[in-house]
Short mmCIF file of C-alpha atoms in Angstrom, two decimals:
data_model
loop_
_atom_site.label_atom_id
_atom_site.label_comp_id
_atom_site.label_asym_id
_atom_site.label_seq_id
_atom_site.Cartn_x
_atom_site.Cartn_y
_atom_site.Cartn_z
CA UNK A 14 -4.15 -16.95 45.31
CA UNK A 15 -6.94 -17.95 48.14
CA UNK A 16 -5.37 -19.90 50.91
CA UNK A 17 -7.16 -22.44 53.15
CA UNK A 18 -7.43 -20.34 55.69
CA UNK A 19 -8.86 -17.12 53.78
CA UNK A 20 -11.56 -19.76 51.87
CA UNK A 21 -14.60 -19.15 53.98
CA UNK A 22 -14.08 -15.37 53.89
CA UNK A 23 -14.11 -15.67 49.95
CA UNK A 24 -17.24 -17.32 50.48
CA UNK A 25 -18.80 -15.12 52.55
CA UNK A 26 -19.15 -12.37 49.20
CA UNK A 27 -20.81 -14.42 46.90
CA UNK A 28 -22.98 -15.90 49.71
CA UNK A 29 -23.94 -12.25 50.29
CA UNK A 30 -24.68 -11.55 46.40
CA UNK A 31 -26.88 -14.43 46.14
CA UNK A 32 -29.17 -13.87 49.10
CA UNK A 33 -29.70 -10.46 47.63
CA UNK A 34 -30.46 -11.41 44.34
CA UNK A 35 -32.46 -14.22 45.54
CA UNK A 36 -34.64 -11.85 47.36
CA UNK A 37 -34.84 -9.58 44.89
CA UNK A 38 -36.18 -12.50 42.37
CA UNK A 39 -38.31 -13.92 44.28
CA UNK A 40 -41.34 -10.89 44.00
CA UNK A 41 -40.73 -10.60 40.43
CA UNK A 42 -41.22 -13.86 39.87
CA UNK A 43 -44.37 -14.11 41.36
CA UNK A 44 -45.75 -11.20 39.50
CA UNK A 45 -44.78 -12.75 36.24
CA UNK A 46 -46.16 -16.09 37.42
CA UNK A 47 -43.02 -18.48 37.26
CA UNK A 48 -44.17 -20.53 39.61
CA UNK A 49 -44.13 -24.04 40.95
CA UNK A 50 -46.36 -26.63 39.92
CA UNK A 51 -46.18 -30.02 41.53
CA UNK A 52 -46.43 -33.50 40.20
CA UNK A 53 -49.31 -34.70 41.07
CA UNK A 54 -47.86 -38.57 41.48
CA UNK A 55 -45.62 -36.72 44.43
CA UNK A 56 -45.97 -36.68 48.08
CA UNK A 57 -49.28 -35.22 49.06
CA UNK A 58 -47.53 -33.29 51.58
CA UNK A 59 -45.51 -31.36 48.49
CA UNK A 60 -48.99 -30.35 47.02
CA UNK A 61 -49.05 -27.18 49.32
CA UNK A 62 -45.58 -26.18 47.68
CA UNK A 63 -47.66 -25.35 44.33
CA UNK A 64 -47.39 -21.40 43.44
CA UNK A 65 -44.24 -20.93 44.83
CA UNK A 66 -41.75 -19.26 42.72
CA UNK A 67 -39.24 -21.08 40.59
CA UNK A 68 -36.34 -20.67 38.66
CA UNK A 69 -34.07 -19.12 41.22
CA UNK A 70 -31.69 -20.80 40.27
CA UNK A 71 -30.77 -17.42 38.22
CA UNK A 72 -29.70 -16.30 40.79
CA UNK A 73 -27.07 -18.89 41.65
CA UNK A 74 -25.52 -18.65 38.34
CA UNK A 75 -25.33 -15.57 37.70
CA UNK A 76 -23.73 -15.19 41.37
CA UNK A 77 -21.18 -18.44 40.42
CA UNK A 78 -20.24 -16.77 37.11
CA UNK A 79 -19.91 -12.98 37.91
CA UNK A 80 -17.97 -13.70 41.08
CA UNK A 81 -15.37 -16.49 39.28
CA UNK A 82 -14.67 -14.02 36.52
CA UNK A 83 -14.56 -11.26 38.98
CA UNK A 84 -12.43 -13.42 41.64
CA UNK A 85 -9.89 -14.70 38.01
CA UNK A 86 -9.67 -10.64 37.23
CA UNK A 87 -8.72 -9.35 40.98
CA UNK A 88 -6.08 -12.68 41.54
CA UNK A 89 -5.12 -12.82 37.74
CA UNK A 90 -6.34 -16.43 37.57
CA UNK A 91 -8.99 -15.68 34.70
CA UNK A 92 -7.97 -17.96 31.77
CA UNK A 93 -9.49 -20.09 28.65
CA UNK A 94 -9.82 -23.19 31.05
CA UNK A 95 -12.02 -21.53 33.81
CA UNK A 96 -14.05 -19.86 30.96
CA UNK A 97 -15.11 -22.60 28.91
CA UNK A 98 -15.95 -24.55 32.79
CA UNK A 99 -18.36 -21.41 33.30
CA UNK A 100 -19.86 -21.27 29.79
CA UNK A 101 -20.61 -25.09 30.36
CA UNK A 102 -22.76 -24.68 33.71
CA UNK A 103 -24.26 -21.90 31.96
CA UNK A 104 -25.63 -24.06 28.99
CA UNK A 105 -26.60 -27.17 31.31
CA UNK A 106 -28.54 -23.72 33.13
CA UNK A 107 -29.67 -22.95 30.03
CA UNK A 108 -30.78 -26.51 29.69
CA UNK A 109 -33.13 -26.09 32.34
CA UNK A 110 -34.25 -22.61 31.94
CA UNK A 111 -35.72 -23.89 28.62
CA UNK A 112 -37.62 -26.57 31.26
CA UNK A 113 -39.15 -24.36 33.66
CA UNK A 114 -39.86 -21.88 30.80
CA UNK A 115 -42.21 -24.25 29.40
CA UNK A 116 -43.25 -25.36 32.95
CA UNK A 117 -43.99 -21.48 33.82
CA UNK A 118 -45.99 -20.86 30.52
CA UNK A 119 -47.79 -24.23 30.14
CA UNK A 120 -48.86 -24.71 33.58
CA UNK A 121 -47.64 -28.18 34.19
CA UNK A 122 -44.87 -30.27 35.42
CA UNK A 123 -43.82 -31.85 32.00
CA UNK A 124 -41.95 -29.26 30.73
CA UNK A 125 -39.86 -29.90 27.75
CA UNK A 126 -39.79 -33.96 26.71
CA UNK A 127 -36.81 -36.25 28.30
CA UNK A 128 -35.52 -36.73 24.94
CA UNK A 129 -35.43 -32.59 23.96
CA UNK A 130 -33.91 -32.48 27.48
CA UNK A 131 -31.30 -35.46 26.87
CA UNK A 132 -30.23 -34.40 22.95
CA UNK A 133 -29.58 -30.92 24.44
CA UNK A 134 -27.06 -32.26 27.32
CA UNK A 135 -25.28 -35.07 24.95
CA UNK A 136 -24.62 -32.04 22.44
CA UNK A 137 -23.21 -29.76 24.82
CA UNK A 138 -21.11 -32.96 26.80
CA UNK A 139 -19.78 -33.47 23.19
CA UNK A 140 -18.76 -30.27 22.61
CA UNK A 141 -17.16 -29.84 25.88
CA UNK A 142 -15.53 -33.48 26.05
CA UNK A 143 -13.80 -32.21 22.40
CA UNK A 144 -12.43 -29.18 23.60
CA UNK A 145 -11.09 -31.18 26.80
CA UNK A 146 -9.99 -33.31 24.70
CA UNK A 147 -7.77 -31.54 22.51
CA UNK A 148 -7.09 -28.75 24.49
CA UNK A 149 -3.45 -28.80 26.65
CA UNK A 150 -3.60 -26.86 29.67
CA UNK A 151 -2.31 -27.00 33.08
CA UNK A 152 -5.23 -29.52 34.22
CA UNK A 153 -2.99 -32.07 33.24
CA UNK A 154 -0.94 -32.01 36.06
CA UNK A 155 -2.39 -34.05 39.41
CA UNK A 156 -0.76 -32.22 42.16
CA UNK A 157 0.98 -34.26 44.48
CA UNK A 158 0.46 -37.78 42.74
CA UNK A 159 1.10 -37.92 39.11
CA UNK A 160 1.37 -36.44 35.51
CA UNK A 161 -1.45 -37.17 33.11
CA UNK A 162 0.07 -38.89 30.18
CA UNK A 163 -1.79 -37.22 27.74
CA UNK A 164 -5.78 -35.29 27.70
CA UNK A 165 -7.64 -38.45 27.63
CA UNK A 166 -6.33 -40.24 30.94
CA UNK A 167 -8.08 -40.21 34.57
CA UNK A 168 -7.11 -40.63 37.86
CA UNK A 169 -7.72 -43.12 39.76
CA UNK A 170 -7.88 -43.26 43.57
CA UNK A 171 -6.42 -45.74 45.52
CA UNK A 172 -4.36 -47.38 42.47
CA UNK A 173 -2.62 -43.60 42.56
CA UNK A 174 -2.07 -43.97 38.83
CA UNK A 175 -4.12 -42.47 35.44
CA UNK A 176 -5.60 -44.61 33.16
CA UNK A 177 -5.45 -43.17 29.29
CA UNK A 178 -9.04 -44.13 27.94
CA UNK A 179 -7.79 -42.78 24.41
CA UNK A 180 -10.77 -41.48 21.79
CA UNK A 181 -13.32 -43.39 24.42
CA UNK A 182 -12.25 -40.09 27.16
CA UNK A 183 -14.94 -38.26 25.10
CA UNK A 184 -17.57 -40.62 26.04
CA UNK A 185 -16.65 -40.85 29.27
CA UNK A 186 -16.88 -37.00 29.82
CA UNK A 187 -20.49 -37.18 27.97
CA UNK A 188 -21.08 -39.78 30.71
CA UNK A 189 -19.88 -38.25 33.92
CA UNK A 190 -21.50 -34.70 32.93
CA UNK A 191 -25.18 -35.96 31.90
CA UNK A 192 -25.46 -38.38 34.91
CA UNK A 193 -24.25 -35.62 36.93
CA UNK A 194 -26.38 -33.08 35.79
CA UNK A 195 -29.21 -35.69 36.33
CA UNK A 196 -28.64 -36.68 39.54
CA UNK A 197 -28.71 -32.93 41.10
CA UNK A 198 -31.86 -32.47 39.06
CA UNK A 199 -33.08 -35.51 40.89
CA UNK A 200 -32.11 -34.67 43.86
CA UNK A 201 -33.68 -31.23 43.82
CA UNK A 202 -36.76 -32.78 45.47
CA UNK A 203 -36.82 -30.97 49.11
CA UNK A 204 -36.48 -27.76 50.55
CA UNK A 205 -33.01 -26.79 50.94
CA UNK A 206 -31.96 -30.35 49.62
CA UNK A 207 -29.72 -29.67 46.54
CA UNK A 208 -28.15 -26.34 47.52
CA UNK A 209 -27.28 -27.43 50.99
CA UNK A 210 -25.58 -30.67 49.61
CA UNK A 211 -24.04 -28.83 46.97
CA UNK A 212 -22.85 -26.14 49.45
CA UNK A 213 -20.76 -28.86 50.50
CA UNK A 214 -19.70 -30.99 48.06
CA UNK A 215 -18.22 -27.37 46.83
CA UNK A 216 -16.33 -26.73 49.91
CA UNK A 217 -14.85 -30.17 49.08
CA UNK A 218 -14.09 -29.34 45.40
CA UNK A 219 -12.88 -26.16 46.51
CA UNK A 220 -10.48 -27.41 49.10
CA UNK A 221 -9.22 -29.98 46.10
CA UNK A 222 -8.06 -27.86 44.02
CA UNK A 223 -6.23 -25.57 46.45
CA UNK A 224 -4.62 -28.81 47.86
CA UNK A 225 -3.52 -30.11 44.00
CA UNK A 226 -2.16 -26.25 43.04
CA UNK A 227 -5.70 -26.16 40.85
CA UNK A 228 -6.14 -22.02 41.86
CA UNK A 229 -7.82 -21.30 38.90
CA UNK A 230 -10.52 -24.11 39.28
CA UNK A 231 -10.74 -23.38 43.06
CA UNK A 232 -12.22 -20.10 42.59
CA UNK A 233 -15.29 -21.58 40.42
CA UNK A 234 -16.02 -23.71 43.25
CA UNK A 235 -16.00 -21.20 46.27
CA UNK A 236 -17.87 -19.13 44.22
CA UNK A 237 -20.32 -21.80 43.24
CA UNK A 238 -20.47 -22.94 46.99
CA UNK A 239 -21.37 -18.90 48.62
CA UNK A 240 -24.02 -18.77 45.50
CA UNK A 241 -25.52 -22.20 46.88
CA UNK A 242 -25.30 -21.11 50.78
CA UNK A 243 -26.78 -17.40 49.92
CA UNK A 244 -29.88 -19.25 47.89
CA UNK A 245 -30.33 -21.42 50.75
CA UNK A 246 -31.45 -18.52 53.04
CA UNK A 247 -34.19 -18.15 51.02
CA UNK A 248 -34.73 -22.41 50.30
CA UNK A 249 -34.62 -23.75 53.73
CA UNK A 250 -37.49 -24.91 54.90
CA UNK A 251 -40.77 -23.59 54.18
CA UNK A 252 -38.78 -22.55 50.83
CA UNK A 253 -40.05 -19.19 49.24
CA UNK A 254 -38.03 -19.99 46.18
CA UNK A 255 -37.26 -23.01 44.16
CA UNK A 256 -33.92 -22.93 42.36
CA UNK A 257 -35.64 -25.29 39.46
CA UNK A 258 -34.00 -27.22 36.61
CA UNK A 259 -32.13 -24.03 35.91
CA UNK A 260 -30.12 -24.54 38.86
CA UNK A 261 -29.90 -27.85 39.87
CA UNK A 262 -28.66 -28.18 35.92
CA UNK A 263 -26.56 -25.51 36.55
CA UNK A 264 -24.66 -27.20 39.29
CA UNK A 265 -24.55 -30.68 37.85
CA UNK A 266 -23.25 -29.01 35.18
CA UNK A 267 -20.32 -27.17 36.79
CA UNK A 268 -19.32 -29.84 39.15
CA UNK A 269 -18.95 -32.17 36.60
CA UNK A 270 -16.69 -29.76 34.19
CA UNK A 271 -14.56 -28.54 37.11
CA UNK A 272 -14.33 -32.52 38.19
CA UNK A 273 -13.22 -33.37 34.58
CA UNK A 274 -10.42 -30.72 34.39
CA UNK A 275 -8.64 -31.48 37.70
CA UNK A 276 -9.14 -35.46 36.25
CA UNK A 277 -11.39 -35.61 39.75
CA UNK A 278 -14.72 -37.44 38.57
CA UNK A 279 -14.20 -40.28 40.86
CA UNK A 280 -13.45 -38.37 43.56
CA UNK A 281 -16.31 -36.13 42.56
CA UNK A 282 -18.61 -39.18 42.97
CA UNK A 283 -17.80 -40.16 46.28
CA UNK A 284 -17.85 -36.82 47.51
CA UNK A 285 -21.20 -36.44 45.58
CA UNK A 286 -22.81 -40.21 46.74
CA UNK A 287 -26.24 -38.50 47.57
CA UNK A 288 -26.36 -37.67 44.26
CA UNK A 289 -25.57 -40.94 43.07
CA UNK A 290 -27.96 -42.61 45.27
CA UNK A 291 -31.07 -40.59 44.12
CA UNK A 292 -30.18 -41.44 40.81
CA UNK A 293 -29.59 -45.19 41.57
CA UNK A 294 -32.94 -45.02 43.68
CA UNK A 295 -34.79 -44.26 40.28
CA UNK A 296 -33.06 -46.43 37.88
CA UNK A 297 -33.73 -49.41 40.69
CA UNK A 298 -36.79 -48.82 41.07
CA UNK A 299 -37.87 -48.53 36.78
CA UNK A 300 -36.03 -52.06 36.74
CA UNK A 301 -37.57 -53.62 39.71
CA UNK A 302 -40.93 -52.41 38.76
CA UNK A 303 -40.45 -53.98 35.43
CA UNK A 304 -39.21 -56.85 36.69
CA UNK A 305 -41.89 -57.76 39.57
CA UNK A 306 -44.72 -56.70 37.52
CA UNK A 307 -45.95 -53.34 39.19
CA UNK A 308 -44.15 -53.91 42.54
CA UNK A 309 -41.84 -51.12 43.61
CA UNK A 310 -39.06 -51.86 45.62
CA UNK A 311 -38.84 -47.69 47.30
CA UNK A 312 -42.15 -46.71 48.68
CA UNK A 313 -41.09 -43.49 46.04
CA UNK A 314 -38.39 -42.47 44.25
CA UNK A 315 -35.74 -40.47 44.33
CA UNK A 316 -34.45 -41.69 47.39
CA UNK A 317 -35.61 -38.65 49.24
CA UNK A 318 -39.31 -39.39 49.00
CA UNK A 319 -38.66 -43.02 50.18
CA UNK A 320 -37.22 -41.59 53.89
CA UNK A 321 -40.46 -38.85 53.60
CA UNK A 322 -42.61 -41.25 53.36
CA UNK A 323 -41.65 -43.28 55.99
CA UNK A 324 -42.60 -41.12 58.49
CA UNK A 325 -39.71 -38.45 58.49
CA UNK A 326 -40.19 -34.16 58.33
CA UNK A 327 -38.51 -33.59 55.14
CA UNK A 328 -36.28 -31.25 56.89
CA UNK A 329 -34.86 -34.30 58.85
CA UNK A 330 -34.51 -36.07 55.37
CA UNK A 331 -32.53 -32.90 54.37
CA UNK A 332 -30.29 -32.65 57.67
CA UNK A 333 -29.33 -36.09 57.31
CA UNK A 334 -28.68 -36.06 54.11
CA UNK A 335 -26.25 -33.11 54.48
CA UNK A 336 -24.83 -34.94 57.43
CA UNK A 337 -24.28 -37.76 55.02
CA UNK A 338 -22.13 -35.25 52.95
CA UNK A 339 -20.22 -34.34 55.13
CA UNK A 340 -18.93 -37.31 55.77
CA UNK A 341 -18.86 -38.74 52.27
CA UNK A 342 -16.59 -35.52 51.94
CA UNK A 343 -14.04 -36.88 54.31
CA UNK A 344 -13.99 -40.49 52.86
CA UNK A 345 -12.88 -38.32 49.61
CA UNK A 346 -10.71 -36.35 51.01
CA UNK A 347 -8.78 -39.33 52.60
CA UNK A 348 -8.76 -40.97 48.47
CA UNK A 349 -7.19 -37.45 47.59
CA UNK A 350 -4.11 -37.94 49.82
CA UNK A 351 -1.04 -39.11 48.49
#
């Protein structure tokens, strides 16, 4: 199995694979016109982005899923668990390929309606939260600190003990893997935003599951962070690719899962704050605009917008918000210690 200290090299090929297929996307996209069309209630600055090509996010999951199932089949890792984790992010991916499909062929920014969008993510939550559910596997076990008590219990940090939610574990899971998946949309705002936060939120995961004897799970999540790194040498600022709602979905999507079988949503969270903040940015804002009457308590939302507007390259909003990972990283990894 992958050590600590062989991790990055592991990274390295899928990192490789993605760049390539990245690049390789990005002029067939543009021939075939899938390109980006920007709100036009967003940063004026972002109206120059319009026309370039979306939905490379393809590329990441593709790269995520060929090099997990390739990574299970070399180490002998490949089993049900990591299977039905990749065929999750694939259907959150699908989620959003649907989006910028209809973005792509329409011409607009609407793409498919919120509540399309938001049927399609409870279903598949559902379905996933009922196989976690019922299914026992070797997720149950929480490496150094504790035994899950049965499917339907989560860990929680600091107390060091699971909590068994009973039948309402199924909601939960519909919870934490459509407000992820949300939040990484959301946050998909800036060049090089989402895939270099993911990148290391990843890393985190990654190291997680080595450290709690999760081997399987680990692979998924060096894969998924070398897809996000390789796309980002094509997203950095001045992108030539967007990753679009088929990505960012994508990731939300397999976060979350992977989170839910090591019983690691919480830690997840922390570890994942700038995604939680964009999405608490939004919801803030709706509420305080209702509340004051048209006054807006962000100058824009998501979050990201709000530190672009006030006066700041979005590739300084980006850099500190990766900085800002990094260290939310290590407040998790101090909650994952015994």
């Amino acid at each position: 199995m992958i050590t600590l200290s062989r991790m990055f090299i592991f990274i390295a090929i899928p990192a490789v694979v993605a760049a390539i297929l990245t690049g390789l996307m990005i002029p067939f996209l543009k021939k075939h016109q899938f390109k980006q069309f920007v709100r036009e209630v967003g940063p004026q600055s972002h109206l120059s982005k319009t026309g370039t090509p979306s939905m490379g996010g393809i590329a990441t999951a593709a790269t995520t899923i060929v090099v997990s199932i390739g990574y299970g089949l070399w180490l002998g890792a490949l089993n049900i668990s990591m299977v039905v984790v990749l065929l999750t992010g694939l259907l959150f991916g699908l989620i959003g390929f649907i989006d910028d499909y209809e973005k792509a062929i329409k011409k607009n920014n609407k793409g498919i309606s919120p509540k399309q969008k938001i049927v399609m993510q409870v279903a598949f939550s559902l379905a996933f939260g009922l196989w976690a559910y019922f299914h026992s596997g070797d997720y149950m076990i929480l490496g150094a600190f504790a035994e899950a008590e049965s499917n339907s219990a989560i860990w929680i940090p600091l107390w060091g003990q699971t909590l068994d939610l009973g039948i309402f574990y199924i909601p939960w899971v519909m919870f934490v893997m459509v407000a992820f998946s949300n939040s990484v949309n959301l946050t998909d705002g800036l060049d090089g935003l989402a895939s270099g936060v993911t990148t290391f939120v990843a890393i985190f995961m990654a190291v997680l599951a080595m450290t709690w004897g999760y081997g399987d799970y680990s692979l998924i999540m060096i894969a998924l962070a070398g897809a996000c790194l390789g796309f980002l040498v094509f997203n950095r600022f001045p992108a030539k690719i967007f990753m679009g709602d088929t990505g960012s979905m994508m990731l939300g999507g397999m976060l979350a899962a992977t989170a839910i079988m090591m019983k690691a949503e919480i830690i997840l969270a922390v570890a994942g704050l700038v995604y939680v903040f964009e999405a608490l940015s939004v919801i803030l804002q709706v509420v305080y605009f209702k509340k004051t009457g048209g006054k807006r308590l962000f100058k824009m939302a998501p979050l990201h917008h709000h530190f672009e507007l006030s006066g700041l390259h979005e590739t300084r909003v980006v850099i500190m918000f990766m900085a800002a990972t990094v260290v939310f990283c290590g407040v998790a990894y101090l909650l994952m210690m015994p």
